[in-house]
Amino acid sequence: MPGDAPVLVAGAGPVGLTAAHELARRGVAVRLVDQAAGPAESSRAIAVHARTLEICAQMGLLDRLLPRGRRVEHFSIHRLGRLLIRFDTNYDDTPTAYPFSLMVDQVITERVLRERLRELGVEVEWGVALEGFTQHTGEVSVTLRHAGGRVEEAVVPWLLGTDGAHSTVRRQLGLRLRGEAIRTWLNADVVLDAPLPADSNHLLHTGDGTLLLVPFPEDGKWRVVDTAGRAVAEDPELVRNRLAAKLSRALGRPVEVATPTWLSLFTVQQRMIERMRVGRCFVAGDAAHVHSPASGQGMNAGMHDAYNLAWKLAAVVTGQAEERLLDTYDEERLPVGATLLGSTRTATALVALRNVLAPVLLPAGLGLLGLAKPVKRRVERTMIRSFSGLALSYADSSLSLPAAAGTGVPPGGRAAAVLAGTGAGPARAALREELADPRWSLLCFGEGLGPVLDHVVRTHGHAVSVRAVPGPGPRSLPDPGGVLAAGFGLRGGGYALIRPDGYLAGKGPLTGAGQIEAVLAAVRLRAAAVPGGPDADH
C-alpha cells in the first residue's frame, strides 16, 4: 500500500473525508479510496447543524465553510396562502457559539474537506473499489479494483467503511440494517419566484400533501421535498408543472418554477445496525444507519461518527492509548443512532402531515400556540434539541468519569457550551483555540500547580495539552473574570479533562500528580516519558 498506511478508508463522501482528515491531523498515514470516477456533482445533503459547526471549528474548517453557506434560524408553516406560524430558534437549553443551521451544498462541504486533506498530504484515490477483505490476527487483507481493471491485493491494520447505504464493508461483515421503509418522497432542486424568506425552512400544506422547502445559498434556489412522490421515474417537466401547481395552491398566488437541476426519488428509511465494529473493521455514516431526510440528520450524524472514531483510532495506532479505547465507539455511537431514529421518525410525521384531520386542526392548533408565547418557546427549545446535535451527551460512557453534582458542564457534556454567550473575550478565544488542539486538554485551575503540570507534560505531553488556568508561563490559559472556571463549575480550583472531540471526560478537585495519573489511566491513556514534552512552547 502507498506509504504503508495503517488505515484504509473506503468511501470519500463527507464521512470518509472527515475520518481521513482527523486521522491525518493526528499524524496517522491514511489511504482514502472511492469507486466513483470523481467527486459528486450534486448535493444530497445541504444542512450543517450547530454541533457539526462546532466540530468544523475544532477541525479548522469553519472559516472556509461559513462564507459559502446561508444561515437558517426559523421554521415556517403555511397553508392555502396563510402563514400559520413561524418558529424561531431557542438555544437556551443548548448554548452554542453557532445558534443556527448553515445551508451549504454537500458538494462544497466535501470540496472544503478535500482541500484540507490535500494540505495534510492525502489525496482521494478515485476509481478504486473495495471488492472484498479478510480479517486476520492484527491485520486485514483487502482486494481493490482500479478503474482500468487492475486488481490490487494489499494488507492494512485497520479498515473503515464509509461507503454508504449499500456498504460493501457492512455487507461482508454480516451486519444487517434493521428497521423500516416508510414511504416514497421526491427531492427536487429548483429556482422559483415564491416570496419566502430565505432565513427559514418552510413547510407548505398543499391540501393533498406537503412540500418542505429548504434554501440553498444561491438566491431563489430551493431544495423541495414532495411528500407525495411517485414510485416511478419522473420527467423534469412533469415535476416542474406539478410543483408549480402545488406551490401556487399552498401560497395562494401563482408561482413560477424553473426546470429542476436535480431530481431524486427515494424511499424514506429508518434503519440501523447492531454493531459498528467487528475486529479491525468499522462502519460509519449511512453504512451504519439511514434516516429520513426530514430533519437533515444523515450527513451530520455520519460526520459525528467519524469524528468520534478517528481520534480514538489515531490514539491506538500511535501507541498513546490502549486498544480497548476502541470499544467505546460502539458504546457511544449506537445509542445515538437509536435516539436519532426516534427523532427523525417524529420529524417525518410532522413533515408528512398524513392525518386526514390536519387541514382542520393545524390552523387552529398553531394559532393557539402562536398566542401562548411561553409554550411556543418550549416547543422551539424541543425542536432545537431534536435536530441540532447539541443535546447529545456521553454521560453514560465509560470515558465519562464520576463527578460530584454541581454547576457547569458535566462529564459527558460539550465543553464548547462554555463558548456561548455575547462577546468573545480572551477566555473564550483561548478555549476555542485550545479545543482545536488534536490532543486531550487538561485544564488546571488554581495556584502552585507547577510541579503537577510539569509531571503530566513529561509523562503524557504526547497525548495531552496541559494548561494552567490562569497561570504564568507558556502553558497559561487566560481566564479574566473566571469565565472558564464558572463554565466548568470549578470556581474553587480543580481540573477539567476534555476529550479530543470536545466532550468533557472528567472534572473535580486536583490533589496531586498521582491523582491525575489515575484519571488519565481511567480514560485508557498510556504514559510515555517525553523529555520537555511537546507542550513546552505551547
XYZ file of C-alpha atoms in Angstrom:
538
model
C 0.000 0.000 0.000
C 1.232 3.520 -0.729
C 3.160 4.724 2.293
C 2.173 1.574 4.234
C -0.819 3.471 5.631
C -2.160 1.795 8.774
C -5.750 2.828 7.975
C -7.749 2.287 4.784
C -10.934 4.346 4.470
C -13.372 3.104 1.818
C -15.713 5.885 0.702
C -14.771 9.541 0.100
C -18.035 11.266 0.933
C -18.255 13.681 3.877
C -17.972 10.853 6.430
C -14.862 9.263 4.924
C -13.303 12.676 4.346
C -13.901 13.632 7.993
C -12.355 10.393 9.245
C -9.327 10.721 6.966
C -8.864 14.373 7.926
C -8.875 13.659 11.653
C -6.502 10.713 11.302
C -4.097 12.730 9.154
C -4.329 15.719 11.512
C -3.004 13.424 14.231
C -0.093 12.182 12.159
C -1.615 8.867 11.056
C -0.996 7.862 7.440
C -4.312 7.080 5.777
C -5.388 5.826 2.370
C -8.766 7.059 1.102
C -10.378 5.269 -1.860
C -13.703 5.627 -3.649
C -15.155 3.604 -6.512
C -16.645 6.716 -8.154
C -14.744 8.271 -11.052
C -14.583 11.621 -9.265
C -16.274 13.930 -6.749
C -20.072 14.147 -6.646
C -21.575 16.988 -8.662
C -24.978 17.102 -6.943
C -25.755 17.670 -3.277
C -27.835 15.188 -1.343
C -27.343 16.978 1.995
C -27.387 20.745 2.427
C -27.903 21.314 6.185
C -24.954 21.606 8.557
C -26.360 21.830 12.080
C -24.945 23.579 15.141
C -22.992 20.682 16.675
C -21.430 19.909 13.301
C -20.424 23.575 13.057
C -18.676 23.224 16.425
C -16.853 20.172 15.066
C -15.878 22.053 11.915
C -14.479 24.841 14.095
C -12.350 22.330 16.020
C -11.168 20.806 12.726
C -10.151 24.223 11.377
C -12.737 24.172 8.568
C -15.331 26.666 9.696
C -13.722 29.823 8.333
C -13.784 28.234 4.879
C -17.328 26.894 5.174
C -19.284 29.779 6.735
C -18.839 32.280 3.855
C -20.169 29.690 1.385
C -23.445 28.969 3.177
C -26.712 30.576 4.246
C -27.780 30.790 7.884
C -31.257 29.477 8.676
C -32.827 30.387 12.009
C -36.572 29.817 11.524
C -39.144 27.182 10.559
C -42.373 28.437 8.965
C -45.639 26.576 8.296
C -48.056 27.719 5.562
C -51.490 26.619 4.343
C -53.631 27.963 1.480
C -51.925 31.327 1.276
C -51.639 31.855 5.051
C -48.539 31.818 7.203
C -49.809 29.806 10.171
C -46.750 30.161 12.393
C -43.041 30.918 12.304
C -40.904 29.134 14.840
C -37.695 30.874 15.894
C -34.546 29.276 17.261
C -34.224 28.781 21.007
C -30.850 27.558 22.212
C -31.464 28.358 25.901
C -31.049 24.681 26.886
C -28.192 24.029 24.473
C -25.884 27.072 24.424
C -23.524 27.300 21.459
C -21.437 29.860 19.637
C -23.258 28.849 16.430
C -27.032 29.134 17.096
C -28.185 28.374 13.556
C -28.087 25.786 10.778
C -25.875 26.516 7.799
C -27.344 25.646 4.406
C -24.435 24.762 2.165
C -24.224 22.258 -0.690
C -22.717 18.906 0.273
C -20.564 19.317 -2.826
C -18.976 22.385 -1.204
C -18.580 20.719 2.199
C -16.750 17.843 0.519
C -14.601 20.248 -1.514
C -13.502 22.086 1.646
C -12.613 18.769 3.296
C -10.639 17.612 0.242
C -8.730 20.900 0.162
C -7.737 20.485 3.811
C -6.812 16.840 3.267
C -4.600 17.791 0.336
C -2.777 20.241 2.616
C -2.226 17.332 5.003
C -0.755 15.242 2.199
C -3.749 12.979 1.477
C -5.340 12.654 -1.978
C -8.527 10.737 -2.722
C -7.917 7.724 -4.988
C -10.897 7.856 -7.357
C -11.992 4.843 -9.373
C -10.725 2.374 -6.758
C -13.378 -0.021 -5.429
C -13.085 -2.197 -2.343
C -14.191 -5.595 -3.664
C -13.604 -7.680 -0.543
C -11.472 -8.286 2.514
C -10.480 -10.943 5.042
C -9.606 -10.314 8.673
C -6.578 -11.946 10.274
C -4.864 -11.519 13.616
C -3.540 -7.978 13.627
C -4.398 -7.109 10.007
C -6.943 -7.053 7.199
C -6.247 -8.337 3.665
C -8.133 -6.246 1.098
C -8.861 -6.589 -2.601
C -9.083 -3.345 -4.561
C -10.132 -2.998 -8.198
C -8.854 0.041 -10.073
C -10.764 1.809 -12.832
C -8.642 0.242 -15.570
C -9.413 -3.245 -14.269
C -6.181 -3.802 -12.353
C -6.700 -5.811 -9.159
C -4.595 -4.881 -6.145
C -4.106 -7.130 -3.125
C -2.987 -5.272 -0.011
C -2.751 -5.630 3.762
C -3.799 -2.930 6.217
C -4.013 -2.961 10.025
C -7.405 -1.177 10.133
C -10.346 -0.773 7.725
C -13.096 1.840 7.948
C -16.203 1.542 5.772
C -17.800 4.894 4.986
C -19.193 3.506 1.743
C -22.859 4.439 2.103
C -26.157 2.654 2.480
C -25.078 -0.170 0.140
C -21.812 -0.634 2.045
C -19.506 -3.449 0.934
C -17.832 -3.360 4.353
C -21.109 -3.732 6.248
C -22.364 -6.469 3.953
C -19.177 -8.558 4.174
C -19.081 -8.168 7.966
C -22.554 -9.744 8.050
C -24.159 -6.685 9.633
C -27.792 -6.004 8.723
C -29.630 -2.706 8.657
C -32.771 -3.320 10.709
C -35.795 -1.047 10.723
C -38.480 0.101 8.331
C -39.036 1.668 4.940
C -41.797 4.221 5.390
C -42.830 5.847 2.112
C -41.561 7.367 -1.125
C -40.662 11.046 -1.412
C -39.256 13.225 -4.168
C -36.321 15.657 -3.932
C -36.058 18.441 -6.498
C -33.576 21.316 -6.671
C -35.292 24.256 -8.353
C -35.237 28.017 -8.760
C -38.617 29.611 -8.033
C -40.065 33.077 -7.512
C -42.031 32.411 -4.312
C -41.914 35.333 -1.803
C -40.432 33.237 1.012
C -37.730 34.469 3.431
C -34.525 32.545 2.814
C -33.549 32.531 6.511
C -36.229 29.908 7.166
C -37.216 26.403 6.163
C -40.843 26.307 5.011
C -43.449 23.561 5.364
C -46.347 24.084 2.941
C -49.642 22.217 3.298
C -50.989 21.809 -0.236
C -54.372 20.234 0.560
C -53.360 16.757 -0.610
C -49.920 16.588 0.957
C -46.979 18.745 1.977
C -43.900 20.336 0.493
C -40.770 21.097 2.526
C -38.639 23.937 1.146
C -35.018 24.356 2.238
C -32.991 27.322 0.916
C -29.702 26.949 -0.921
C -27.040 29.650 -0.545
C -27.894 30.915 -4.053
C -30.761 33.416 -4.152
C -34.013 31.887 -5.361
C -32.792 28.274 -5.317
C -34.556 25.759 -3.075
C -34.491 22.062 -2.247
C -38.143 20.979 -2.469
C -39.170 17.737 -0.767
C -42.501 16.481 -2.100
C -44.001 14.005 0.375
C -46.411 12.756 -2.292
C -43.624 11.491 -4.535
C -44.463 8.838 -7.123
C -42.809 5.442 -7.166
C -41.896 5.786 -10.864
C -39.231 7.635 -12.789
C -40.065 11.335 -13.009
C -39.811 13.596 -16.039
C -38.322 17.023 -15.111
C -41.033 18.898 -16.997
C -43.814 16.937 -15.297
C -42.193 17.620 -11.934
C -41.858 21.328 -12.729
C -45.539 21.644 -13.618
C -46.696 19.637 -10.624
C -44.578 21.630 -8.177
C -45.764 24.918 -9.674
C -49.400 23.887 -9.182
C -48.806 22.699 -5.594
C -46.784 25.760 -4.596
C -49.354 28.120 -6.112
C -52.153 26.397 -4.191
C -50.260 26.379 -0.892
C -49.119 30.022 -1.141
C -52.307 31.397 -2.659
C -50.593 33.055 -5.627
C -49.041 31.932 -8.941
C -45.505 30.581 -8.537
C -43.098 30.126 -11.434
C -40.807 27.090 -11.141
C -37.735 26.536 -13.300
C -36.820 23.118 -14.664
C -35.232 21.093 -11.808
C -31.448 20.892 -11.876
C -31.543 17.665 -9.858
C -34.216 15.072 -9.099
C -34.174 12.118 -6.743
C -36.989 9.715 -5.962
C -36.192 7.886 -2.731
C -37.667 5.607 -0.113
C -37.719 7.119 3.362
C -35.977 4.586 5.589
C -35.301 4.309 9.311
C -32.684 1.588 9.769
C -29.526 0.897 11.781
C -27.151 -1.934 12.615
C -26.455 -3.561 15.983
C -22.640 -3.221 15.878
C -20.331 -0.641 14.333
C -17.082 -2.525 14.952
C -16.089 -6.089 14.134
C -12.461 -6.785 14.991
C -10.290 -4.411 12.979
C -13.138 -3.167 10.800
C -15.538 -0.291 11.442
C -18.519 1.277 9.696
C -19.780 4.850 9.969
C -22.443 7.092 8.462
C -25.022 5.616 6.081
C -23.141 2.323 6.217
C -24.314 2.069 9.845
C -27.632 3.945 9.927
C -30.017 5.514 7.424
C -32.573 8.162 8.368
C -35.438 10.095 6.912
C -34.147 13.370 5.429
C -36.910 15.306 7.218
C -34.570 16.842 9.796
C -31.341 16.719 7.789
C -29.514 14.295 10.078
C -27.794 11.876 7.693
C -24.591 13.723 6.817
C -24.345 15.359 10.243
C -24.673 12.076 12.158
C -22.172 10.402 9.846
C -19.594 13.129 10.354
C -20.125 12.792 14.111
C -19.454 9.032 13.836
C -16.210 9.701 12.006
C -15.166 12.422 14.436
C -15.830 10.118 17.396
C -13.869 7.202 15.929
C -10.909 8.923 14.292
C -9.284 10.363 17.418
C -9.636 7.030 19.205
C -8.175 5.041 16.327
C -5.332 7.549 15.950
C -4.512 7.243 19.661
C -4.318 3.446 19.369
C -2.292 3.498 16.130
C 0.268 5.916 17.615
C 0.509 3.998 20.888
C -0.963 6.770 23.027
C -3.911 4.670 24.207
C -4.835 1.077 24.883
C -6.726 -0.767 22.149
C -9.761 -1.178 24.414
C -10.400 2.527 23.868
C -11.926 1.461 20.536
C -14.692 -0.410 22.374
C -16.173 2.968 23.265
C -17.035 3.653 19.606
C -19.917 1.167 19.704
C -20.660 2.089 23.297
C -21.144 5.769 22.496
C -22.448 5.890 18.924
C -25.004 3.060 18.885
C -27.294 4.770 21.454
C -27.009 7.982 19.439
C -28.161 6.156 16.312
C -31.168 4.744 18.161
C -32.095 8.190 19.501
C -31.817 9.692 16.026
C -34.191 7.089 14.618
C -36.795 8.278 17.110
C -36.316 11.992 16.465
C -36.249 11.639 12.671
C -39.372 9.470 12.792
C -41.124 12.314 14.619
C -39.811 14.867 12.111
C -41.012 12.679 9.242
C -44.516 12.542 10.687
C -44.529 16.335 11.104
C -43.378 16.987 7.545
C -45.758 14.446 6.000
C -48.876 15.585 7.972
C -50.722 12.434 6.887
C -53.594 12.784 9.357
C -56.859 13.453 7.472
C -57.846 15.985 10.136
C -54.663 18.023 9.647
C -56.297 20.641 7.363
C -58.853 21.339 10.107
C -56.756 21.024 13.238
C -53.490 22.537 12.004
C -54.570 26.195 11.649
C -56.452 26.200 14.961
C -53.717 24.439 16.908
C -50.903 26.580 15.559
C -52.965 29.738 16.036
C -53.360 28.969 19.738
C -49.688 28.046 20.009
C -48.720 31.393 18.487
C -50.709 33.202 21.176
C -49.159 31.221 24.035
C -45.626 32.623 23.855
C -44.098 30.596 26.748
C -45.474 27.372 25.269
C -44.175 28.319 21.823
C -40.715 28.926 23.286
C -40.775 25.476 24.906
C -41.691 23.934 21.566
C -38.831 25.823 19.928
C -36.381 24.523 22.558
C -37.598 20.983 21.922
C -37.180 21.387 18.167
C -33.613 22.652 18.566
C -32.699 19.789 20.890
C -34.063 17.237 18.430
C -32.042 18.220 15.347
C -29.102 20.469 16.316
C -26.966 17.668 17.772
C -26.215 19.859 20.793
C -28.249 17.795 23.262
C -26.045 14.762 22.674
C -24.267 13.737 25.849
C -21.873 10.903 26.556
C -22.738 10.992 30.259
C -23.226 7.202 30.322
C -19.933 6.465 28.564
C -17.172 4.649 30.407
C -14.968 7.587 29.359
C -17.082 9.966 31.462
C -15.672 9.841 34.980
C -17.841 10.208 38.097
C -18.049 13.717 39.484
C -19.847 15.316 42.400
C -23.075 17.059 41.431
C -22.597 20.751 40.875
C -22.738 23.544 38.372
C -21.135 23.871 34.972
C -20.632 21.425 32.136
C -20.972 17.838 33.455
C -18.796 14.898 32.383
C -20.051 13.732 29.012
C -21.203 17.238 28.071
C -19.861 19.593 25.401
C -17.006 21.811 26.523
C -17.983 24.179 23.676
C -21.083 25.152 25.671
C -18.726 27.398 27.664
C -18.068 29.392 24.481
C -21.690 30.520 24.143
C -22.843 33.993 25.067
C -22.175 37.517 23.927
C -18.657 38.806 23.498
C -15.737 36.586 22.534
C -13.391 37.754 25.283
C -9.870 36.440 25.845
C -11.068 33.432 27.888
C -13.455 32.165 25.253
C -10.992 32.878 22.443
C -8.306 30.924 24.302
C -10.600 27.958 24.922
C -11.719 27.967 21.279
C -8.062 27.715 20.232
C -7.446 25.004 22.809
C -10.337 22.890 21.522
C -8.708 22.937 18.069
C -5.694 21.083 19.510
C -5.992 17.433 18.358
C -4.895 16.160 21.781
C -6.751 15.827 25.062
C -6.823 19.056 27.090
C -6.126 19.120 30.818
C -7.134 22.459 32.333
C -5.822 23.003 35.863
C -7.429 25.778 37.924
C -5.618 27.205 40.917
C -2.163 28.249 42.089
C 1.063 26.426 42.882
C 0.373 23.637 40.364
C 3.695 23.877 38.522
C 5.097 20.520 39.701
C 1.877 18.714 38.782
C 1.779 20.285 35.332
C 5.459 19.512 34.692
C 4.912 15.875 35.650
C 1.935 15.428 33.320
C 3.823 17.072 30.443
C 6.734 14.651 30.965
C 4.530 11.547 31.084
C 1.611 12.419 28.779
C 2.592 15.522 26.814
C 2.473 13.496 23.595
C -1.266 12.956 24.104
C -2.372 15.758 26.442
C -2.200 19.539 26.202
C -1.654 20.774 29.776
C -2.808 24.291 30.639
C -2.815 26.371 33.827
C -5.990 28.477 34.178
C -4.928 31.179 34.777
C -1.239 30.989 35.402
C 2.225 32.203 34.460
C 4.406 30.759 31.762
C 3.879 29.362 28.279
C 1.176 26.910 29.412
C -1.125 29.621 30.764
C -4.729 29.875 29.583
C -6.201 33.323 30.405
C -9.472 33.462 32.317
C -10.295 37.059 33.246
C -13.471 37.221 35.262
C -13.389 33.488 35.904
C -15.487 32.696 32.805
C -13.939 29.268 32.262
C -13.890 28.372 35.957
C -17.589 29.176 36.164
C -18.368 27.363 32.926
C -16.850 24.149 34.227
C -18.108 24.666 37.794
C -14.583 24.949 39.211
C -14.531 28.350 40.889
C -12.601 26.979 43.857
C -9.931 25.300 41.763
C -9.563 21.797 40.360
C -9.135 20.157 36.967
C -11.186 19.667 33.802
C -10.166 16.951 31.321
C -11.527 17.462 27.791
C -11.512 14.725 25.166
C -10.059 15.372 21.694
C -13.612 15.583 20.303
C -14.523 18.371 22.722
C -16.577 16.454 25.296
C -15.712 16.714 28.986
C -14.311 13.447 30.366
C -13.960 14.462 33.994
C -13.577 17.264 36.492
C -13.084 17.734 40.212
C -10.588 18.713 42.898
C -6.935 18.469 41.969
C -4.920 16.809 44.741
C -1.652 15.919 43.026
C 0.219 14.218 40.207
C -0.780 10.724 41.343
C -4.455 11.595 41.124
C -4.098 12.961 37.587
C -2.153 9.839 36.572
C -5.104 7.743 37.756
C -7.560 9.927 35.831
C -5.574 9.586 32.607
C -5.268 5.823 33.061
C -9.050 5.623 33.551
C -9.588 7.057 30.071
C -7.208 4.418 28.604
C -4.192 6.697 28.059
C -0.674 5.282 28.305
C 2.165 7.160 29.952
C 5.315 7.773 27.913
C 8.238 9.845 29.121
C 8.798 12.722 26.729
C 11.670 14.949 27.916
C 10.490 18.517 27.889
C 7.191 17.476 26.287
C 5.686 18.928 23.116
C 3.795 21.398 25.262
C 6.965 23.251 26.212
C 6.355 26.084 23.801
C 2.539 25.788 23.565
